[in-house]
Short mmCIF file of C-alpha atoms and ligand atoms in Angstrom, two decimals:
data_model
loop_
_atom_site.label_atom_id
_atom_site.label_comp_id
_atom_site.label_asym_id
_atom_site.label_seq_id
_atom_site.Cartn_x
_atom_site.Cartn_y
_atom_site.Cartn_z
CA MET A 1 -75.00 -27.97 116.52
CA SER A 2 -72.46 -27.35 113.43
CA SER A 3 -72.45 -31.05 112.68
CA ILE A 4 -76.79 -31.09 112.28
CA PHE A 5 -75.98 -27.59 110.22
CA LEU A 6 -73.42 -29.04 107.89
CA LEU A 7 -75.67 -31.97 107.68
CA ILE A 8 -78.82 -30.02 106.45
CA VAL A 9 -76.53 -28.28 104.01
CA VAL A 10 -75.53 -31.56 102.08
CA LEU A 11 -78.99 -33.00 102.80
CA THR A 12 -80.51 -29.92 100.64
CA THR A 13 -77.35 -29.68 97.98
CA LEU A 14 -77.90 -33.58 97.47
CA PHE A 15 -81.81 -32.37 96.81
CA LEU A 16 -80.90 -30.11 94.29
CA LEU A 17 -78.22 -31.96 92.64
CA ILE A 18 -81.09 -34.90 92.10
CA LEU A 19 -83.65 -32.47 90.93
CA THR A 20 -81.37 -30.37 88.77
CA LEU A 21 -80.80 -34.54 87.29
CA ILE A 22 -84.56 -34.67 86.78
CA ILE A 23 -85.47 -31.68 84.78
CA SER A 24 -82.72 -32.18 82.63
CA GLN A 25 -83.44 -35.70 81.60
CA THR A 26 -86.81 -34.77 81.24
CA ASN A 27 -86.10 -31.30 78.97
CA LYS A 28 -83.87 -34.36 76.65
CA ARG A 29 -87.10 -35.99 76.32
CA LYS A 30 -89.08 -33.57 74.11
CA LEU A 31 -92.59 -35.04 74.16
CA PRO A 32 -94.99 -33.80 71.12
CA PRO A 33 -96.98 -30.95 70.77
CA GLY A 34 -100.81 -30.62 71.93
CA LYS A 35 -103.07 -30.61 75.12
CA THR A 36 -104.03 -33.89 76.73
CA GLY A 37 -107.59 -32.32 77.84
CA LEU A 38 -109.59 -32.34 81.65
CA PRO A 39 -108.69 -35.15 84.27
CA ILE A 40 -109.79 -38.60 83.13
CA ILE A 41 -111.47 -38.61 80.65
CA GLY A 42 -108.84 -36.30 78.58
CA GLU A 43 -110.30 -35.05 75.14
CA SER A 44 -112.14 -38.30 74.56
CA LEU A 45 -115.36 -36.59 73.98
CA ALA A 46 -114.36 -34.08 71.52
CA PHE A 47 -112.69 -37.19 69.55
CA VAL A 48 -116.16 -39.35 69.85
CA SER A 49 -118.34 -36.84 68.65
CA ASN A 50 -116.07 -36.13 65.15
CA PRO A 51 -112.92 -38.18 64.76
CA GLN A 52 -112.31 -36.17 61.39
CA LYS A 53 -112.45 -32.39 62.44
CA PHE A 54 -110.95 -33.56 65.73
CA ILE A 55 -107.64 -35.23 64.18
CA GLN A 56 -107.39 -32.94 61.20
CA ASP A 57 -108.20 -29.18 63.99
CA ARG A 58 -104.76 -30.60 65.94
CA MET A 59 -102.92 -31.39 62.65
CA ASN A 60 -102.86 -28.26 61.57
CA LYS A 61 -102.98 -26.42 65.11
CA TYR A 62 -99.67 -28.67 66.40
CA SER A 63 -98.08 -30.90 64.05
CA PRO A 64 -98.83 -32.25 60.81
CA LYS A 65 -96.72 -35.31 61.66
CA ILE A 66 -97.43 -36.44 65.25
CA PHE A 67 -99.50 -34.51 68.09
CA LYS A 68 -100.31 -35.88 71.52
CA THR A 69 -103.65 -36.09 72.98
CA SER A 70 -105.80 -37.79 75.60
CA ILE A 71 -108.17 -40.37 74.85
CA ALA A 72 -110.27 -43.26 76.60
CA GLY A 73 -108.02 -43.03 79.66
CA GLY A 74 -104.16 -43.38 78.64
CA LYS A 75 -102.17 -40.32 77.44
CA MET A 76 -101.83 -40.77 73.51
CA ALA A 77 -99.60 -39.66 70.80
CA VAL A 78 -101.14 -39.57 66.74
CA LEU A 79 -98.80 -40.22 64.12
CA CYS A 80 -100.23 -39.14 61.06
CA GLY A 81 -99.68 -39.05 57.43
CA PRO A 82 -98.38 -41.89 55.27
CA LEU A 83 -94.99 -41.93 57.13
CA GLY A 84 -96.65 -41.74 60.33
CA ASN A 85 -98.43 -45.08 58.85
CA LYS A 86 -95.60 -46.49 58.07
CA CYS A 87 -93.71 -46.60 61.01
CA LEU A 88 -96.79 -48.06 63.08
CA PHE A 89 -97.23 -50.84 60.25
CA SER A 90 -93.25 -52.11 59.94
CA ASN A 91 -92.13 -54.97 61.55
CA GLU A 92 -89.67 -52.74 63.02
CA THR A 93 -92.05 -50.62 65.12
CA ASN A 94 -94.38 -53.44 66.37
CA LYS A 95 -91.53 -54.85 68.57
CA LEU A 96 -92.14 -51.60 70.07
CA VAL A 97 -96.26 -50.90 70.27
CA THR A 98 -98.04 -53.99 71.07
CA THR A 99 -102.30 -53.91 70.19
CA TRP A 100 -104.51 -52.12 73.01
CA TRP A 101 -107.96 -52.00 74.20
CA PRO A 102 -109.74 -49.47 76.10
CA ARG A 103 -110.48 -50.37 79.40
CA SER A 104 -114.28 -49.73 78.68
CA ILE A 105 -113.67 -53.42 76.50
CA SER A 106 -111.08 -55.36 78.49
CA GLN A 107 -112.42 -54.59 81.83
CA HIS A 108 -115.71 -55.82 80.59
CA LEU A 109 -115.94 -57.11 77.32
CA ILE A 110 -112.90 -59.63 77.17
CA PHE A 111 -111.96 -62.52 80.29
CA PRO A 112 -108.86 -61.53 81.64
CA ILE A 113 -106.70 -63.90 80.45
CA ASN A 114 -102.49 -64.19 80.52
CA ALA A 115 -101.08 -65.50 77.17
CA ASN A 116 -97.77 -67.06 79.07
CA SER A 117 -100.45 -69.02 81.00
CA LEU A 118 -102.99 -70.10 78.60
CA PRO A 119 -102.91 -74.03 77.56
CA SER A 120 -102.07 -73.51 74.37
CA LYS A 121 -100.88 -70.00 73.23
CA SER A 122 -101.69 -70.86 69.78
CA ILE A 123 -106.16 -71.03 69.76
CA TYR A 124 -105.65 -67.82 71.53
CA PHE A 125 -103.46 -65.71 68.83
CA ASP A 126 -104.63 -68.62 65.51
CA HIS A 127 -106.82 -66.67 62.72
CA SER A 128 -106.81 -69.41 60.32
CA PHE A 129 -111.12 -69.39 60.18
CA LEU A 130 -110.40 -66.34 58.62
CA LYS A 131 -107.82 -67.50 55.98
CA LEU A 132 -108.54 -67.19 52.31
CA GLU A 133 -108.46 -71.38 52.01
CA SER A 134 -111.54 -70.69 54.85
CA ILE A 135 -113.23 -68.18 53.45
CA GLN A 136 -113.97 -69.06 50.06
CA HIS A 137 -115.35 -71.82 51.18
CA TYR A 138 -118.24 -69.28 52.92
CA VAL A 139 -119.10 -67.26 49.52
CA SER A 140 -122.25 -69.50 48.91
CA ILE A 141 -123.47 -69.35 52.47
CA MET A 142 -123.21 -65.38 52.34
CA ASP A 143 -125.09 -65.54 49.13
CA ALA A 144 -127.60 -67.92 50.22
CA MET A 145 -128.26 -65.64 53.62
CA THR A 146 -128.42 -62.45 52.30
CA LYS A 147 -131.26 -64.05 49.37
CA GLN A 148 -133.32 -64.93 52.57
CA HIS A 149 -132.84 -61.90 54.02
CA LEU A 150 -133.72 -59.32 51.18
CA GLU A 151 -136.89 -62.16 50.82
CA ALA A 152 -137.79 -61.16 54.10
CA LYS A 153 -136.94 -57.87 54.96
CA TRP A 154 -136.31 -55.82 51.87
CA ALA A 155 -138.70 -57.43 49.36
CA PRO A 156 -142.14 -57.13 50.84
CA HIS A 157 -141.73 -53.01 51.43
CA GLU A 158 -141.33 -49.80 49.26
CA GLU A 159 -138.81 -48.10 51.54
CA VAL A 160 -136.60 -50.00 53.85
CA LYS A 161 -134.25 -48.33 56.63
CA VAL A 162 -130.81 -49.92 55.54
CA HIS A 163 -128.22 -49.32 58.53
CA PRO A 164 -130.48 -50.94 60.79
CA LEU A 165 -131.30 -53.91 58.67
CA ALA A 166 -127.34 -54.51 57.34
CA LYS A 167 -126.76 -54.94 61.57
CA GLU A 168 -129.01 -57.39 62.04
CA PHE A 169 -127.87 -59.23 59.09
CA THR A 170 -124.05 -59.25 60.15
CA PHE A 171 -124.76 -60.09 63.33
CA ASP A 172 -127.04 -62.96 61.84
CA LEU A 173 -124.02 -64.03 59.45
CA ALA A 174 -121.54 -64.06 62.32
CA CYS A 175 -123.47 -66.47 64.28
CA ARG A 176 -123.89 -68.54 61.72
CA LEU A 177 -120.53 -68.43 61.02
CA PHE A 178 -118.64 -68.52 63.86
CA ILE A 179 -121.43 -70.43 66.39
CA ASN A 180 -122.96 -72.30 63.74
CA PHE A 181 -126.39 -70.65 64.67
CA ASP A 182 -129.38 -71.84 62.41
CA ASN A 183 -131.79 -70.82 64.50
CA SER A 184 -133.24 -67.24 64.46
CA GLU A 185 -134.41 -67.84 68.62
CA GLN A 186 -130.78 -68.53 69.56
CA THR A 187 -130.24 -65.73 67.69
CA ARG A 188 -132.07 -63.30 68.71
CA GLU A 189 -130.68 -64.16 72.20
CA LEU A 190 -127.68 -63.12 71.91
CA ALA A 191 -128.06 -60.32 69.81
CA GLU A 192 -129.89 -58.29 72.32
CA PRO A 193 -127.16 -58.01 75.06
CA PHE A 194 -124.75 -57.33 72.15
CA PHE A 195 -126.50 -54.91 70.19
CA ASN A 196 -126.55 -53.08 74.02
CA VAL A 197 -122.66 -53.57 74.29
CA ALA A 198 -121.96 -51.95 70.58
CA LYS A 199 -124.53 -49.15 71.49
CA GLY A 200 -122.47 -47.99 74.83
CA ILE A 201 -119.11 -49.64 75.05
CA MET A 202 -117.26 -46.48 73.68
CA SER A 203 -119.69 -43.78 75.52
CA ALA A 204 -118.41 -42.10 78.55
CA PRO A 205 -117.62 -44.50 81.20
CA LEU A 206 -120.10 -43.94 83.79
CA ASN A 207 -121.76 -47.25 84.90
CA ILE A 208 -124.96 -46.14 86.99
CA PRO A 209 -128.29 -47.59 85.83
CA GLY A 210 -129.99 -46.13 83.12
CA THR A 211 -126.67 -45.31 80.86
CA ALA A 212 -125.59 -46.49 77.31
CA PHE A 213 -122.44 -47.12 79.37
CA ASN A 214 -124.56 -49.55 82.17
CA GLY A 215 -126.44 -51.11 79.64
CA ALA A 216 -123.06 -52.29 77.75
CA VAL A 217 -121.90 -53.62 81.05
CA LYS A 218 -124.94 -55.58 81.77
CA GLY A 219 -124.39 -57.26 78.15
CA GLY A 220 -120.88 -57.93 78.51
CA ALA A 221 -121.97 -60.08 81.49
CA ILE A 222 -124.55 -61.65 79.42
CA ILE A 223 -122.90 -62.70 76.48
CA LYS A 224 -119.76 -63.88 78.55
CA GLU A 225 -122.21 -66.31 80.13
CA LYS A 226 -124.07 -67.69 77.43
CA LEU A 227 -120.85 -68.24 75.53
CA LEU A 228 -119.46 -70.31 77.87
CA GLN A 229 -122.36 -72.55 78.17
CA ILE A 230 -122.88 -72.73 74.30
CA ILE A 231 -118.69 -73.33 74.12
CA LYS A 232 -119.76 -75.79 77.19
CA ASN A 233 -122.61 -78.06 75.44
CA ARG A 234 -120.70 -77.70 71.32
CA ARG A 235 -117.56 -79.14 73.24
CA ASP A 236 -119.98 -81.57 75.09
CA GLU A 237 -121.54 -82.66 71.50
CA LEU A 238 -118.18 -82.72 70.02
CA GLN A 239 -116.94 -85.36 72.15
CA LYS A 240 -119.92 -87.35 71.78
CA ASN A 241 -120.37 -86.87 67.94
CA GLY A 242 -116.61 -86.16 66.99
CA ASP A 243 -116.40 -88.54 64.03
CA ASP A 244 -119.63 -86.94 62.35
CA LEU A 245 -118.42 -83.59 63.24
CA LYS A 246 -114.13 -84.26 62.41
CA LYS A 247 -114.53 -81.26 59.46
CA PRO A 248 -117.11 -78.56 61.48
CA GLN A 249 -116.67 -75.20 59.01
CA ASP A 250 -118.08 -72.75 61.72
CA LEU A 251 -115.11 -70.78 64.38
CA LEU A 252 -116.11 -71.92 67.14
CA SER A 253 -116.26 -76.40 66.35
CA ARG A 254 -112.91 -75.64 63.81
CA SER A 255 -111.67 -73.95 67.46
CA LEU A 256 -112.50 -77.05 69.67
CA VAL A 257 -111.58 -79.76 66.91
CA SER A 258 -108.28 -78.39 66.70
CA CYS A 259 -107.41 -78.15 70.65
CA ASP A 260 -108.42 -81.90 70.52
CA GLU A 261 -106.73 -82.63 67.72
CA ASN A 262 -103.26 -81.02 68.99
CA GLY A 263 -104.19 -83.25 72.46
CA LYS A 264 -104.68 -79.40 74.20
CA PHE A 265 -107.57 -78.49 76.43
CA CYS A 266 -107.66 -75.00 74.77
CA SER A 267 -109.20 -72.32 78.07
CA GLU A 268 -112.66 -71.79 77.08
CA HIS A 269 -112.60 -68.32 78.18
CA GLY A 270 -109.95 -68.29 75.44
CA ILE A 271 -111.92 -69.22 72.87
CA ALA A 272 -115.15 -66.69 74.19
CA ASN A 273 -112.83 -64.04 74.13
CA LYS A 274 -111.62 -64.48 70.55
CA ILE A 275 -115.50 -64.92 69.32
CA ILE A 276 -116.32 -61.86 70.93
CA GLY A 277 -113.13 -60.08 69.69
CA TYR A 278 -114.82 -61.47 65.78
CA LEU A 279 -117.95 -59.99 66.61
CA MET A 280 -116.73 -57.20 67.92
CA ALA A 281 -114.74 -56.60 65.14
CA SER A 282 -116.43 -57.73 62.51
CA PHE A 283 -120.01 -55.86 63.46
CA TYR A 284 -119.54 -52.43 63.05
CA THR A 285 -117.59 -51.62 60.72
CA THR A 286 -118.91 -54.29 57.92
CA SER A 287 -122.64 -53.25 58.55
CA THR A 288 -121.36 -49.30 58.13
CA THR A 289 -119.65 -50.14 55.06
CA ILE A 290 -123.08 -51.88 53.54
CA THR A 291 -124.66 -48.60 54.22
CA PHE A 292 -122.56 -46.14 53.03
CA VAL A 293 -121.88 -48.10 49.79
CA LEU A 294 -125.66 -48.15 49.34
CA ASN A 295 -126.30 -44.83 49.88
CA ASN A 296 -123.32 -43.67 47.64
CA LEU A 297 -124.77 -46.09 44.89
CA ALA A 298 -128.01 -43.98 45.31
CA GLU A 299 -126.51 -40.99 44.97
CA ASN A 300 -124.95 -41.90 42.36
CA PRO A 301 -126.67 -43.48 39.56
CA HIS A 302 -123.83 -43.54 36.73
CA VAL A 303 -121.60 -45.59 38.66
CA TYR A 304 -124.91 -47.63 40.32
CA ASP A 305 -125.37 -48.48 36.30
CA LYS A 306 -121.94 -49.37 36.39
CA VAL A 307 -122.01 -51.41 39.17
CA LEU A 308 -124.80 -53.15 37.56
CA GLU A 309 -123.69 -53.93 34.26
CA GLU A 310 -120.33 -55.62 36.44
CA GLN A 311 -122.91 -57.24 38.24
CA LEU A 312 -125.25 -58.39 35.66
CA GLU A 313 -122.38 -60.56 33.90
CA ILE A 314 -121.76 -62.29 36.21
CA SER A 315 -125.63 -63.56 37.32
CA LYS A 316 -125.94 -63.38 33.60
CA SER A 317 -122.68 -66.52 33.76
CA LYS A 318 -124.14 -68.85 36.16
CA ALA A 319 -127.04 -71.23 35.63
CA THR A 320 -130.65 -70.49 36.93
CA GLY A 321 -129.89 -70.56 41.39
CA GLU A 322 -126.83 -71.46 41.15
CA ALA A 323 -124.81 -69.94 43.84
CA LEU A 324 -121.84 -67.25 43.85
CA SER A 325 -118.72 -68.25 44.34
CA TRP A 326 -115.36 -67.33 45.07
CA ALA A 327 -113.85 -66.81 41.39
CA ASP A 328 -117.19 -64.95 40.34
CA ILE A 329 -116.50 -62.26 43.98
CA GLN A 330 -112.59 -62.11 42.02
CA LYS A 331 -114.48 -60.53 38.49
CA MET A 332 -116.37 -57.76 40.68
CA LYS A 333 -113.65 -54.91 40.42
CA TYR A 334 -115.43 -52.06 39.58
CA SER A 335 -117.85 -52.84 42.45
CA TRP A 336 -115.02 -53.14 44.87
CA ASN A 337 -113.59 -49.93 43.97
CA VAL A 338 -116.88 -48.29 44.48
CA VAL A 339 -116.94 -50.08 48.41
CA CYS A 340 -113.24 -48.54 48.75
CA GLU A 341 -113.96 -45.24 47.13
CA SER A 342 -117.16 -45.31 50.37
CA MET A 343 -114.61 -46.57 52.51
CA ARG A 344 -112.32 -43.44 52.24
CA LEU A 345 -115.33 -40.77 52.13
CA THR A 346 -117.29 -42.30 55.42
CA PRO A 347 -114.25 -45.02 57.10
CA PRO A 348 -115.92 -47.81 59.16
CA SER A 349 -112.90 -48.18 61.46
CA GLN A 350 -111.00 -45.12 62.27
CA GLY A 351 -107.54 -46.66 63.12
CA ALA A 352 -106.11 -48.36 65.49
CA PHE A 353 -104.89 -48.17 69.61
CA LYS A 354 -101.49 -49.25 70.68
CA GLU A 355 -99.78 -49.32 73.89
CA VAL A 356 -95.88 -48.18 73.72
CA LEU A 357 -93.62 -51.34 75.00
CA THR A 358 -90.61 -49.34 75.39
CA ASP A 359 -89.43 -45.22 74.81
CA PHE A 360 -89.14 -44.19 71.14
CA THR A 361 -88.43 -41.31 68.95
CA TYR A 362 -90.87 -39.98 65.93
CA ALA A 363 -90.48 -37.45 64.19
CA GLY A 364 -87.32 -35.65 66.72
CA TYR A 365 -90.38 -36.15 69.50
CA THR A 366 -90.39 -39.20 72.13
CA ILE A 367 -92.71 -40.44 72.67
CA PRO A 368 -92.30 -42.64 76.28
CA LYS A 369 -92.73 -46.45 77.47
CA GLY A 370 -96.61 -47.01 78.74
CA TRP A 371 -98.18 -44.25 76.85
CA LYS A 372 -100.56 -45.42 73.85
CA ILE A 373 -100.04 -44.43 70.57
CA SER A 374 -102.60 -44.88 67.98
CA TRP A 375 -103.14 -44.17 63.95
CA SER A 376 -105.89 -42.86 62.04
CA VAL A 377 -107.36 -43.13 58.76
CA HIS A 378 -108.23 -39.16 58.96
CA THR A 379 -104.53 -38.36 58.81
CA THR A 380 -104.50 -39.14 54.99
CA TYR A 381 -107.98 -39.74 53.64
CA LYS A 382 -108.87 -35.83 53.04
CA ASN A 383 -105.61 -34.70 52.41
CA PRO A 384 -105.65 -33.58 48.32
CA GLU A 385 -101.88 -34.26 48.19
CA TYR A 386 -102.81 -37.64 48.45
CA PHE A 387 -106.90 -37.44 46.88
CA ILE A 388 -107.53 -34.75 45.15
CA ASN A 389 -110.63 -33.00 45.09
CA PRO A 390 -111.53 -34.94 48.37
CA GLU A 391 -114.90 -34.61 48.74
CA LYS A 392 -115.63 -36.03 45.54
CA PHE A 393 -117.12 -39.86 45.24
CA ASP A 394 -114.34 -41.32 42.54
CA PRO A 395 -113.98 -45.09 42.07
CA SER A 396 -112.12 -44.52 39.49
CA ARG A 397 -109.27 -42.57 42.03
CA PHE A 398 -108.57 -47.11 43.05
CA GLU A 399 -108.04 -48.21 38.70
CA GLY A 400 -104.90 -48.80 38.15
CA ASN A 401 -101.94 -48.21 40.70
CA GLY A 402 -104.35 -46.94 43.35
CA PRO A 403 -103.38 -44.07 46.10
CA PRO A 404 -100.45 -43.62 46.95
CA PRO A 405 -98.93 -46.31 49.48
CA PHE A 406 -99.73 -45.74 53.39
CA THR A 407 -102.43 -43.22 52.05
CA PHE A 408 -105.62 -45.03 52.00
CA VAL A 409 -105.46 -47.71 55.28
CA PRO A 410 -109.58 -49.48 55.62
CA PHE A 411 -107.58 -52.75 56.88
CA GLY A 412 -104.41 -51.27 58.55
CA GLY A 413 -100.82 -52.72 57.84
CA GLY A 414 -98.35 -54.78 58.24
CA PRO A 415 -98.58 -57.48 61.21
CA LYS A 416 -101.77 -56.44 62.94
CA MET A 417 -103.54 -55.87 59.82
CA CYS A 418 -107.25 -56.67 60.30
CA VAL A 419 -107.03 -60.59 60.17
CA GLY A 420 -111.04 -60.34 58.69
CA LYS A 421 -110.25 -58.83 55.25
CA GLU A 422 -111.53 -60.81 53.07
CA TYR A 423 -114.28 -62.07 54.55
CA ALA A 424 -115.80 -58.42 55.11
CA ARG A 425 -114.51 -58.31 51.18
CA ILE A 426 -117.17 -61.26 50.47
CA GLU A 427 -119.85 -60.91 52.86
CA ILE A 428 -120.19 -56.53 51.37
CA LEU A 429 -119.72 -57.88 47.39
CA VAL A 430 -122.40 -60.48 48.09
CA PHE A 431 -124.12 -57.79 49.49
CA VAL A 432 -124.23 -55.50 46.86
CA HIS A 433 -124.16 -57.86 44.14
CA ASN A 434 -127.54 -59.23 45.23
CA VAL A 435 -129.25 -55.66 46.24
CA VAL A 436 -128.39 -54.00 43.19
CA THR A 437 -129.49 -56.82 40.72
CA ARG A 438 -133.01 -56.83 42.71
CA PHE A 439 -133.55 -53.32 42.74
CA LYS A 440 -132.87 -49.39 41.92
CA LEU A 441 -132.30 -47.61 44.32
CA LYS A 442 -133.39 -43.62 45.68
CA LYS A 443 -132.64 -42.01 49.12
CA ALA A 444 -136.22 -41.10 50.49
CA ASN A 445 -134.46 -38.18 52.39
CA PRO A 446 -131.91 -36.87 50.62
CA ASN A 447 -130.84 -34.89 53.24
CA GLU A 448 -130.18 -36.75 55.80
CA LYS A 449 -127.61 -36.13 58.24
CA ILE A 450 -124.60 -38.45 59.64
CA VAL A 451 -123.67 -38.48 63.16
CA TYR A 452 -120.75 -40.08 64.71
CA ASN A 453 -120.47 -41.90 67.90
CA PRO A 454 -117.38 -43.05 66.91
CA ASP A 455 -118.82 -44.47 64.23
CA PRO A 456 -120.96 -43.10 61.08
CA THR A 457 -124.47 -43.54 61.63
CA PRO A 458 -127.04 -41.74 59.46
CA THR A 459 -129.46 -40.46 61.72
CA GLU A 460 -132.70 -41.59 59.94
CA GLY A 461 -131.03 -44.93 59.22
CA LEU A 462 -130.84 -44.88 56.06
CA ARG A 463 -134.31 -44.73 54.62
CA ILE A 464 -133.82 -45.85 50.82
CA CYS A 465 -136.88 -46.32 48.25
CA LEU A 466 -136.90 -49.40 46.44
CA GLN A 467 -137.92 -49.80 43.03
CA PRO A 468 -137.82 -53.88 41.47
CA HIS A 469 -136.32 -54.56 38.17
CA GLN A 470 -139.04 -55.32 35.87
CA ILE A 471 -137.57 -59.12 34.39
C1 HEM B 501 -114.99 -53.32 56.15
C2 HEM B 501 -114.59 -53.68 57.60
C3 HEM B 501 -113.64 -53.91 57.79
C4 HEM B 501 -112.38 -52.73 58.33
C5 HEM B 501 -112.49 -51.50 57.91
C6 HEM B 501 -111.45 -53.58 59.92
C7 HEM B 501 -110.39 -52.62 60.24
C8 HEM B 501 -109.52 -53.30 61.33
C9 HEM B 501 -108.89 -52.27 61.44
C10 HEM B 501 -107.96 -50.84 61.34
C11 HEM B 501 -107.89 -53.03 62.41
C12 HEM B 501 -106.58 -53.29 63.42
C13 HEM B 501 -105.28 -52.84 62.66
C14 HEM B 501 -104.19 -52.73 63.70
O1 HEM B 501 -104.30 -53.08 64.71
O2 HEM B 501 -103.53 -52.18 63.17
C15 HEM B 501 -108.96 -54.26 62.27
C16 HEM B 501 -107.94 -54.96 63.39
C17 HEM B 501 -109.31 -56.22 63.38
N1 HEM B 501 -110.05 -57.27 62.71
FE1 HEM B 501 -111.51 -56.07 61.12
N2 HEM B 501 -112.16 -54.68 59.83
C18 HEM B 501 -113.24 -54.82 59.32
C19 HEM B 501 -113.71 -56.24 59.38
C20 HEM B 501 -113.43 -57.05 60.16
C21 HEM B 501 -114.05 -58.79 60.08
C22 HEM B 501 -115.34 -59.29 59.51
C23 HEM B 501 -113.51 -59.39 61.43
C24 HEM B 501 -113.75 -60.44 61.14
C25 HEM B 501 -114.70 -61.66 61.00
C26 HEM B 501 -112.30 -58.71 61.46
C27 HEM B 501 -111.82 -58.58 62.37
C28 HEM B 501 -110.21 -58.09 62.81
C29 HEM B 501 -109.60 -58.77 64.03
C30 HEM B 501 -109.83 -60.15 64.69
C31 HEM B 501 -108.12 -57.57 64.50
C32 HEM B 501 -107.97 -57.81 65.27
C33 HEM B 501 -106.32 -58.48 64.87
C34 HEM B 501 -105.00 -58.32 66.03
O3 HEM B 501 -105.28 -57.55 66.44
O4 HEM B 501 -104.66 -59.00 65.27
N3 HEM B 501 -112.45 -57.48 60.98
N4 HEM B 501 -109.49 -54.05 61.76
#
């Protein structure tokens, strides 16, 4: 009897000791301030419906340096301000975190791949297609396609809806440069499922018929199947006609040729993932930027006039019918400042999510391994300390040295900085050149509202009245 009593005392003491140890360890780890919201959905709905308000409210309430939340199915720390951005972009911290995609994307749009078992890891991570030496050769193709698009879809009308047209154009261009589709029927077959994915992939993850998310899941499955077929057919074509196609321009053929030249049979799933990644990464960002640049040009005639002057100088230096070149893009300095100011006022990308690989401390708080971590453009863009009179559209902020370091970060920074920055810069500037040298712009509804989902979307598609220049 007494030995049973002794055993109970020993076990209870042991249990209490372990409990005290766990509690003291937990207390040592001071977690960031904030709330994680409802189970499963966390605070996702508030974030998606207005990312800027979401971030600013929490910075005011909890801390201007860091706060915790739960978005897209995981506990998350948001690092704020230029120092937060610097921390996440720096090499050192990059060892502590890795890229993370919300589950809706990784489960339904990307083929599962174990990077270590890839026949060629390099093809998965190689972005040479988007490097400057490749991308500058695409300027003339982008120019020709923009001219065709404006002739067919803008010129016949007195009023256009810019946002849907910018999306259509961006997708057509991507299909041409990534997959070498020169036939609009092939592009349309991919466009329908892709647009369903884009509409629903960040919506509430309710996979039941009729929901936007269900549309995205179905669209994702169709795209994956179609891309695999396209890749297989192209591989066969290249093997048959290899010598004629030794210097292919498009991403798909380049990827396949580079695999063969290296003597490696690259995984078709890996190549499909890369194309899906580029399509997703380029689609909303670039089309949203084009839309809001044109919105700002229509709202600010004095800025429009300066952009037109710069673009006419370039047109005058060219022979009739001569395409824009890489050198012309370098001359579009004021126009690029206008694009930057537009991206600051209405950011096309909110920031990025990462996953924490090992516990680390920031601003006195521990961010545990397995948490998600994020930087957001909204922690600096509207702060008067970095952007005086922040609601004003003022491209002159980007003259000289421009904004302070790590405050204007539309493409991120450090080793994970957007690899499509130059592609986007060329596409947007070529589009602006062709629109302003052809049309004057006036908003059909000056009070048109913008909603977020989480990307900014004009409620009526941005209706613009076009007035062709008198030549
Ligand atoms: C205005 C247009 C664009 C903006 C604002 C933008 C912004 C961004 C941002 C913020 C990131 C995340 C950086 C990070 O993880 O910290 C990113 C990554 C990426 N972007 Fe872009 N992007 C744009 C256009 C494009 C285009 C046109 C392409 C492809 C042609 C592209 C391809 C990518 C890829 C592949 C990544 C992932 C890079 C990696 O994880 O290594 N982006 N972009």
